[in-house]
CSV table of C-alpha atoms in Angstrom, one decimal:
chain,number,residue,atom,x,y,z
A,640,MET,CA,111.2,83.1,148.4
A,641,SER,CA,109.2,84.2,145.3
A,642,GLU,CA,111.1,85.0,142.1
A,643,PRO,CA,111.9,88.7,141.6
A,644,LEU,CA,110.2,90.4,138.7
A,645,PHE,CA,113.4,92.0,137.5
A,646,SER,CA,117.0,90.9,137.5
A,647,ILE,CA,119.3,93.8,136.7
A,648,VAL,CA,122.5,92.5,135.1
A,649,ILE,CA,125.3,95.2,135.0
A,650,ALA,CA,128.4,94.3,133.0
A,651,CYS,CA,131.4,96.2,134.2
A,652,TYR,CA,134.8,96.6,132.6
A,653,ASN,CA,137.1,99.4,133.8
A,654,HIS,CA,134.1,101.6,134.7
A,655,GLN,CA,135.5,103.0,138.0
A,656,LYS,CA,134.3,106.5,137.0
A,657,PHE,CA,130.7,105.4,136.4
A,658,ILE,CA,129.9,102.1,138.0
A,659,ARG,CA,128.7,103.5,141.4
A,660,GLU,CA,126.2,105.7,139.7
A,661,ALA,CA,124.9,102.8,137.6
A,662,VAL,CA,124.4,100.7,140.7
A,663,ASP,CA,122.9,103.5,142.8
A,664,SER,CA,120.4,104.3,140.0
A,665,VAL,CA,119.0,100.7,140.5
A,666,LEU,CA,119.2,100.7,144.3
A,667,ARG,CA,117.2,103.9,144.5
A,668,GLN,CA,114.2,102.5,142.5
A,669,GLN,CA,110.9,102.6,144.3
A,670,HIS,CA,110.2,99.0,143.4
A,671,ALA,CA,110.3,95.7,145.3
A,672,GLY,CA,111.1,92.4,143.7
A,673,VAL,CA,114.5,93.3,142.2
A,674,GLU,CA,117.9,91.6,142.3
A,675,VAL,CA,121.1,93.4,141.2
A,676,ILE,CA,123.8,91.3,139.6
A,677,VAL,CA,127.1,93.0,138.7
A,678,VAL,CA,129.5,91.0,136.6
A,679,ASP,CA,133.0,92.5,136.6
A,680,ASP,CA,134.8,91.3,133.4
A,681,SER,CA,138.3,91.2,135.0
A,682,SER,CA,138.7,95.0,135.4
A,683,SER,CA,142.2,96.4,135.9
A,684,ASP,CA,141.1,99.6,137.6
A,685,ARG,CA,139.3,100.2,140.9
A,686,SER,CA,136.0,98.9,139.7
A,687,VAL,CA,135.9,95.8,141.9
A,688,GLU,CA,137.0,97.8,145.0
A,689,ILE,CA,134.1,100.2,144.4
A,690,LEU,CA,131.6,97.3,143.8
A,691,LYS,CA,132.7,95.5,147.0
A,692,SER,CA,131.8,98.6,149.0
A,693,CYS,CA,128.1,98.1,147.9
A,694,GLY,CA,128.0,95.1,150.3
A,695,ASP,CA,125.0,92.7,150.2
A,696,SER,CA,122.9,95.1,148.2
A,697,ILE,CA,124.3,93.5,145.0
A,698,ARG,CA,125.5,90.1,143.9
A,699,LEU,CA,129.0,90.6,142.6
A,700,GLU,CA,130.4,88.1,140.1
A,701,CYS,CA,134.1,88.6,139.3
A,702,LEU,CA,135.3,86.8,136.1
A,703,PRO,CA,139.0,85.7,136.4
A,704,VAL,CA,139.8,86.6,132.8
A,705,ASN,CA,138.3,89.1,130.5
A,706,ARG,CA,135.7,87.4,128.3
A,707,GLY,CA,134.0,90.3,126.6
A,708,VAL,CA,130.7,92.0,127.4
A,709,GLY,CA,128.5,89.4,125.7
A,710,ALA,CA,129.9,86.6,127.8
A,711,ALA,CA,129.8,88.7,130.9
A,712,ARG,CA,126.1,89.5,130.4
A,713,ASN,CA,125.3,85.8,129.7
A,714,HIS,CA,127.1,84.9,132.9
A,715,GLY,CA,124.9,87.3,134.8
A,716,ALA,CA,121.8,86.0,133.2
A,717,SER,CA,122.8,82.4,134.1
A,718,VAL,CA,122.7,83.2,137.8
A,719,ALA,CA,119.6,85.4,137.6
A,720,GLY,CA,116.3,84.4,139.0
A,721,GLY,CA,114.0,87.2,137.8
A,722,ARG,CA,111.2,86.9,135.3
A,723,TYR,CA,112.7,89.7,133.3
A,724,LEU,CA,116.3,90.6,132.6
A,725,ILE,CA,117.5,94.2,132.2
A,726,PHE,CA,121.1,94.6,130.9
A,727,LEU,CA,122.4,97.9,132.2
A,728,ASP,CA,125.8,99.0,130.9
A,729,GLY,CA,128.2,100.1,133.6
A,730,ASP,CA,128.4,103.6,132.3
A,731,ASP,CA,124.7,104.2,132.0
A,732,ALA,CA,121.9,104.7,134.6
A,733,LEU,CA,118.2,104.0,135.1
A,734,THR,CA,115.9,106.9,135.5
A,735,PRO,CA,114.3,107.0,139.0
A,736,TRP,CA,110.9,105.8,137.6
A,737,ALA,CA,112.2,103.1,135.2
A,738,LEU,CA,111.1,100.0,137.0
A,739,SER,CA,107.7,101.5,137.8
A,740,VAL,CA,107.2,102.1,134.1
A,741,TYR,CA,108.4,98.6,133.2
A,742,SER,CA,106.3,96.8,135.9
A,743,ARG,CA,103.2,98.7,134.9
A,744,ILE,CA,103.6,97.7,131.3
A,745,VAL,CA,104.2,94.1,132.4
A,746,ARG,CA,101.1,94.1,134.5
A,747,GLU,CA,99.0,95.4,131.6
A,748,THR,CA,100.3,93.4,128.6
A,749,SER,CA,102.9,90.8,129.7
A,750,PRO,CA,105.2,91.3,126.7
A,751,ALA,CA,108.3,89.2,126.1
A,752,ILE,CA,110.3,92.3,125.2
A,753,ILE,CA,110.1,95.9,126.3
A,754,LEU,CA,112.1,98.5,124.3
A,755,GLY,CA,112.7,101.4,126.8
A,756,ARG,CA,113.5,105.0,125.9
A,757,CYS,CA,116.9,106.5,126.5
A,758,SER,CA,117.8,110.1,127.2
A,759,LEU,CA,121.3,111.1,126.1
A,760,PHE,CA,123.6,113.2,128.4
A,761,SER,CA,127.2,114.1,128.9
A,762,GLY,CA,129.0,115.2,132.0
A,763,ASP,CA,127.1,114.9,135.4
A,764,LEU,CA,124.2,112.5,135.7
A,765,PRO,CA,120.9,114.5,135.5
A,766,LYS,CA,119.4,115.2,138.9
A,767,LEU,CA,115.7,114.4,138.1
A,768,ILE,CA,113.3,113.5,140.9
A,769,THR,CA,109.9,113.5,139.4
A,770,ALA,CA,108.7,111.8,136.2
A,771,PRO,CA,107.2,113.8,133.3
A,772,GLY,CA,103.5,114.3,133.8
A,773,ARG,CA,102.1,112.8,130.6
A,774,GLY,CA,102.1,109.2,131.9
A,775,ILE,CA,103.4,106.1,130.2
A,776,GLN,CA,103.1,106.1,126.5
A,777,PHE,CA,103.8,102.8,124.7
A,778,VAL,CA,102.9,100.8,121.6
A,779,GLU,CA,102.2,97.1,121.4
A,780,TYR,CA,103.5,94.9,118.5
A,781,GLY,CA,103.2,91.2,117.8
A,782,SER,CA,106.9,90.9,117.4
A,783,PHE,CA,110.0,93.1,117.1
A,784,LEU,CA,109.9,93.1,113.3
A,785,ASP,CA,106.4,94.6,113.4
A,786,LYS,CA,107.8,97.8,114.9
A,787,ASP,CA,106.7,100.9,112.9
A,788,ARG,CA,108.5,103.6,114.9
A,789,PRO,CA,112.2,104.3,115.3
A,790,TRP,CA,114.0,103.2,118.4
A,791,VAL,CA,117.4,104.2,119.7
A,792,TYR,CA,119.3,100.9,119.9
A,793,ASN,CA,120.8,100.8,123.4
A,794,THR,CA,121.4,97.7,125.5
A,795,SER,CA,120.6,99.5,128.7
A,796,SER,CA,117.0,100.2,127.4
A,797,LEU,CA,116.3,96.5,126.7
A,798,VAL,CA,114.0,94.4,129.0
A,799,VAL,CA,113.6,90.8,127.9
A,800,GLU,CA,111.7,87.9,129.5
A,801,ARG,CA,114.4,85.5,130.9
A,802,ALA,CA,112.8,82.4,129.4
A,803,ALA,CA,112.7,83.9,125.9
A,804,PHE,CA,116.3,85.1,126.3
A,805,MET,CA,117.6,81.7,127.4
A,806,GLY,CA,115.6,80.1,124.7
A,807,VAL,CA,117.6,81.8,121.9
A,808,GLY,CA,121.0,81.2,123.6
A,809,GLY,CA,121.4,84.8,124.9
A,810,TRP,CA,123.9,87.2,123.6
A,811,SER,CA,126.3,86.1,120.8
A,812,PRO,CA,129.7,86.5,122.5
A,813,GLU,CA,131.5,86.8,119.1
A,814,ILE,CA,129.4,89.9,118.2
A,815,PHE,CA,129.9,93.3,120.0
A,816,HIS,CA,129.3,95.9,117.3
A,817,GLN,CA,125.5,95.3,116.5
A,818,ASP,CA,125.1,92.9,119.4
A,819,ILE,CA,121.7,94.2,120.4
A,820,GLN,CA,120.5,94.0,116.8
A,821,ASP,CA,121.7,90.4,116.6
A,822,LEU,CA,119.8,89.5,119.9
A,823,LEU,CA,116.6,91.2,118.7
A,824,ASN,CA,116.7,89.3,115.4
A,825,LYS,CA,117.1,86.0,117.3
A,826,LEU,CA,114.0,87.1,119.4
A,827,SER,CA,112.1,88.5,116.4
A,828,VAL,CA,109.4,85.8,115.9
A,829,ALA,CA,106.4,85.2,118.2
A,830,HIS,CA,107.7,87.4,121.0
A,831,LYS,CA,105.3,90.2,121.9
A,832,THR,CA,107.1,93.6,122.0
A,833,ASP,CA,106.2,96.8,123.6
A,834,LEU,CA,107.9,100.1,122.6
A,835,VAL,CA,108.0,102.9,125.2
A,836,LEU,CA,107.6,106.4,123.8
A,837,ALA,CA,107.6,108.2,127.1
A,838,PRO,CA,109.0,108.8,129.6
A,839,ALA,CA,112.7,108.1,129.3
A,840,THR,CA,113.7,105.0,131.3
A,841,VAL,CA,117.5,105.1,130.8
A,842,PHE,CA,120.2,107.9,131.0
A,843,TYR,CA,122.6,107.0,128.2
A,844,ARG,CA,126.0,108.6,128.9
A,845,MET,CA,127.9,110.2,126.0
A,846,HIS,CA,131.7,110.1,126.5
A,847,THR,CA,134.9,109.9,124.4
A,848,THR,CA,135.1,106.1,124.6
A,849,ASN,CA,131.5,105.2,123.5
A,850,ALA,CA,131.6,102.2,121.2
A,851,VAL,CA,129.1,103.9,118.9
A,852,ARG,CA,131.8,106.2,117.7
A,853,GLN,CA,133.6,103.2,116.0
A,854,VAL,CA,131.6,103.6,112.8
A,855,GLY,CA,133.7,101.3,110.6
A,856,ARG,CA,133.3,98.4,113.1
A,857,PHE,CA,129.5,98.9,113.1
A,858,ILE,CA,129.5,98.8,109.3
A,859,ASP,CA,131.4,95.5,109.5
A,860,GLY,CA,128.8,94.4,112.1
A,861,VAL,CA,126.0,94.9,109.7
A,862,ASP,CA,127.8,92.7,107.2
A,863,LEU,CA,128.1,90.0,109.9
A,864,LEU,CA,124.4,90.2,110.6
A,865,LEU,CA,123.5,90.0,106.9
A,866,ALA,CA,125.7,86.9,106.6
A,867,LYS,CA,123.9,85.3,109.5
A,868,ALA,CA,120.6,86.1,107.9
A,869,ARG,CA,121.6,84.6,104.6
A,870,GLN,CA,122.7,81.4,106.4
A,871,GLY,CA,119.3,81.1,108.1
A,872,ALA,CA,120.6,81.8,111.6
A,873,TYR,CA,117.6,83.9,112.5
A,874,PRO,CA,114.1,82.4,112.9
A,875,GLY,CA,111.0,82.9,110.7
A,876,GLY,CA,112.3,82.0,107.3
A,877,ARG,CA,110.4,83.2,104.3
A,878,ALA,CA,107.4,84.2,106.3
A,879,VAL,CA,109.3,87.2,107.7
A,880,GLN,CA,111.8,87.7,104.9
A,881,VAL,CA,110.2,91.0,103.7
A,882,LYS,CA,109.9,92.5,107.2
A,883,ARG,CA,113.5,91.5,108.1
A,884,SER,CA,114.9,92.8,104.8
A,885,ALA,CA,113.1,96.1,105.4
A,886,TRP,CA,114.6,96.3,108.9
A,887,PHE,CA,118.0,95.6,107.4
A,888,GLY,CA,117.4,98.4,104.9
A,889,GLY,CA,116.8,100.9,107.8
A,890,LEU,CA,119.9,99.7,109.5
A,891,THR,CA,122.0,100.0,106.3
A,892,LEU,CA,120.7,103.5,105.7
A,893,TYR,CA,121.6,104.6,109.2
A,894,TRP,CA,125.2,103.4,109.1
A,895,PHE,CA,125.6,104.6,105.5
A,896,LYS,CA,124.8,108.1,106.7
A,897,GLN,CA,127.1,107.8,109.7
A,898,GLY,CA,129.9,106.5,107.5
A,899,MET,CA,129.5,109.4,105.0
A,900,ARG,CA,129.6,111.9,107.8
A,901,LYS,CA,132.4,110.4,109.9
A,902,GLY,CA,134.1,107.8,107.7
A,903,PRO,CA,134.9,105.3,106.4
A,904,ILE,CA,133.3,106.7,103.3
A,905,TRP,CA,134.2,103.7,101.1
A,906,GLY,CA,132.9,101.2,103.6
A,907,ALA,CA,129.6,103.2,103.8
A,908,LEU,CA,129.3,103.3,100.0
A,909,ARG,CA,130.0,99.6,99.8
A,910,LEU,CA,127.3,98.8,102.4
A,911,PHE,CA,124.7,101.0,100.7
A,912,ILE,CA,125.3,99.8,97.1
A,913,GLY,CA,125.3,96.2,98.1
A,914,ASN,CA,122.0,96.5,100.0
A,915,SER,CA,120.2,99.3,98.2
A,916,TRP,CA,117.2,97.2,97.4
A,917,MET,CA,116.7,96.7,101.2
A,918,VAL,CA,116.9,100.5,101.7
A,919,ALA,CA,114.2,100.9,99.1
A,920,LEU,CA,112.1,98.3,100.8
A,921,ALA,CA,112.5,100.1,104.1
A,922,ALA,CA,111.4,103.4,102.5
A,923,LEU,CA,108.4,101.7,101.0
A,924,ARG,CA,107.4,100.1,104.3
A,925,ARG,CA,107.6,103.5,106.1
A,926,THR,CA,105.5,105.1,103.4
A,927,VAL,CA,102.8,102.5,103.7
A,928,ALA,CA,102.8,102.9,107.5
A,929,PHE,CA,102.5,106.7,107.1
A,930,VAL,CA,99.6,106.4,104.7
A,931,ALA,CA,97.8,103.5,106.5
A,932,GLY,CA,98.5,104.8,110.0
A,933,ARG,CA,100.8,103.4,112.6
A,934,GLU,CA,99.9,101.2,115.6
A,935,ARG,CA,97.9,103.0,118.3
A,936,VAL,CA,99.6,104.6,121.3
A,937,HIS,CA,98.4,103.4,124.7
A,938,VAL,CA,98.6,105.6,127.8
A,939,LEU,CA,99.0,104.4,131.4
A,940,ALA,CA,98.9,106.6,134.5
A,941,LEU,CA,102.2,107.2,136.4
A,942,SER,CA,102.3,109.3,139.6
A,943,PRO,CA,104.8,112.2,139.6
A,944,ASP,CA,107.2,110.4,142.0
A,945,GLY,CA,107.4,107.5,139.5
A,946,ALA,CA,105.4,105.1,141.6
A,947,GLU,CA,102.7,103.1,140.0
A,948,ALA,CA,99.5,105.1,140.1
A,949,PRO,CA,96.2,103.4,141.1
A,950,GLY,CA,93.7,102.4,138.6
A,951,GLY,CA,93.7,100.5,135.3
A,952,SER,CA,94.9,101.4,131.9
A,953,ASP,CA,93.7,104.3,129.8
A,954,PRO,CA,94.3,103.1,126.2
A,955,ALA,CA,93.6,106.4,124.6
A,956,ARG,CA,94.9,107.5,121.2
A,957,VAL,CA,97.4,110.3,121.2
A,958,ASN,CA,98.8,112.3,118.3
A,959,ARG,CA,101.0,109.9,116.4
A,960,GLY,CA,103.7,112.6,116.2
A,961,THR,CA,104.1,112.6,120.0
A,962,VAL,CA,107.7,112.5,121.3
A,963,ASP,CA,109.3,112.9,124.7
A,964,SER,CA,110.5,116.5,124.9
A,965,ASP,CA,112.8,115.6,127.8
A,966,TYR,CA,114.5,113.1,125.5
A,967,GLN,CA,114.9,115.7,122.8
A,968,LEU,CA,116.3,118.3,125.2
A,969,ALA,CA,118.8,115.9,126.7
A,970,ALA,CA,119.9,114.7,123.2
A,971,CYS,CA,120.4,118.3,122.1
A,972,LYS,CA,122.5,119.0,125.2
A,973,ALA,CA,124.6,115.9,124.5
A,974,VAL,CA,125.2,116.9,120.9
A,975,THR,CA,126.2,120.5,121.9
A,976,ALA,CA,128.6,119.2,124.6
A,977,SER,CA,130.1,116.8,122.1
A,978,ARG,CA,130.7,119.6,119.6
A,979,GLN,CA,132.2,121.8,122.3
A,980,GLN,CA,134.6,119.0,123.3
A,981,ARG,CA,135.8,118.6,119.7
A,982,LYS,CA,136.4,122.3,119.4
A,983,GLU,CA,138.5,122.3,122.6
A,984,ALA,CA,140.5,119.2,121.5
């Protein structure tokens, strides 16, 4: 039996409300060569019962004790056989055309990392059947640290070559807040990275228990990553020091803003003041990219039903301000719903 192109690793912990939708979003993909591995991290709700009802369509791995999401993902990766790993969280879902998008990009450029695009939602899972008609828009970079456009950091949107993932030791189990940032820094050197601008490949669910709401812990997570960088835990050394420092500057600025809006204010101020030179470096790098021009956007055909369209690539330039309007609309709806929930609380 040939190796599957994708191994979808779904980490589940007390996700009885969402896990079936996550699994079904993978099983409905119009793509062959996929294995689905669900790792239940010793859930105390009905998650395992629901997963067992999926039968042989998934490989269910039940951990006897709760080990944390990083360890659960690593366990799933250790039994996976696909060329690429996709780490779908148990409360998110793939868009119907996600694997068609990823496989088309793999066929064209063979990257080590694909950064997919997520569409935020709250409430019921969006009932979309056809993909947006503008095709696949993506940008190629020599490595993750060369990225010159923003990306919504979301584990479910990450596609990584299994060999590269295993080569850096996988997820760091001791890190949860800023876990994907840590992994990408471990993968940051000599790993070709493609950034998807459109269409959205993941539905990211907004709910009251999203970890991203724990701003203080994410600020502490930035401190942890900075400590690892100072200790030389990430590859590249001085050759990528400026790029990495600029990247940390962007991360610092984001969580400083979040902390000033939602607290803890003193933690946000401490983070900003201690790393203000990195923030300035990030601003300088963005200015240079704006003046000199960012990396070109490539366009590939994708049929309306999400299947791979015939024909080769069409590496045309598009307006560098192009964004996915579907993503913006979903994000606005999620924000509106979140505000309404706070009003009703």
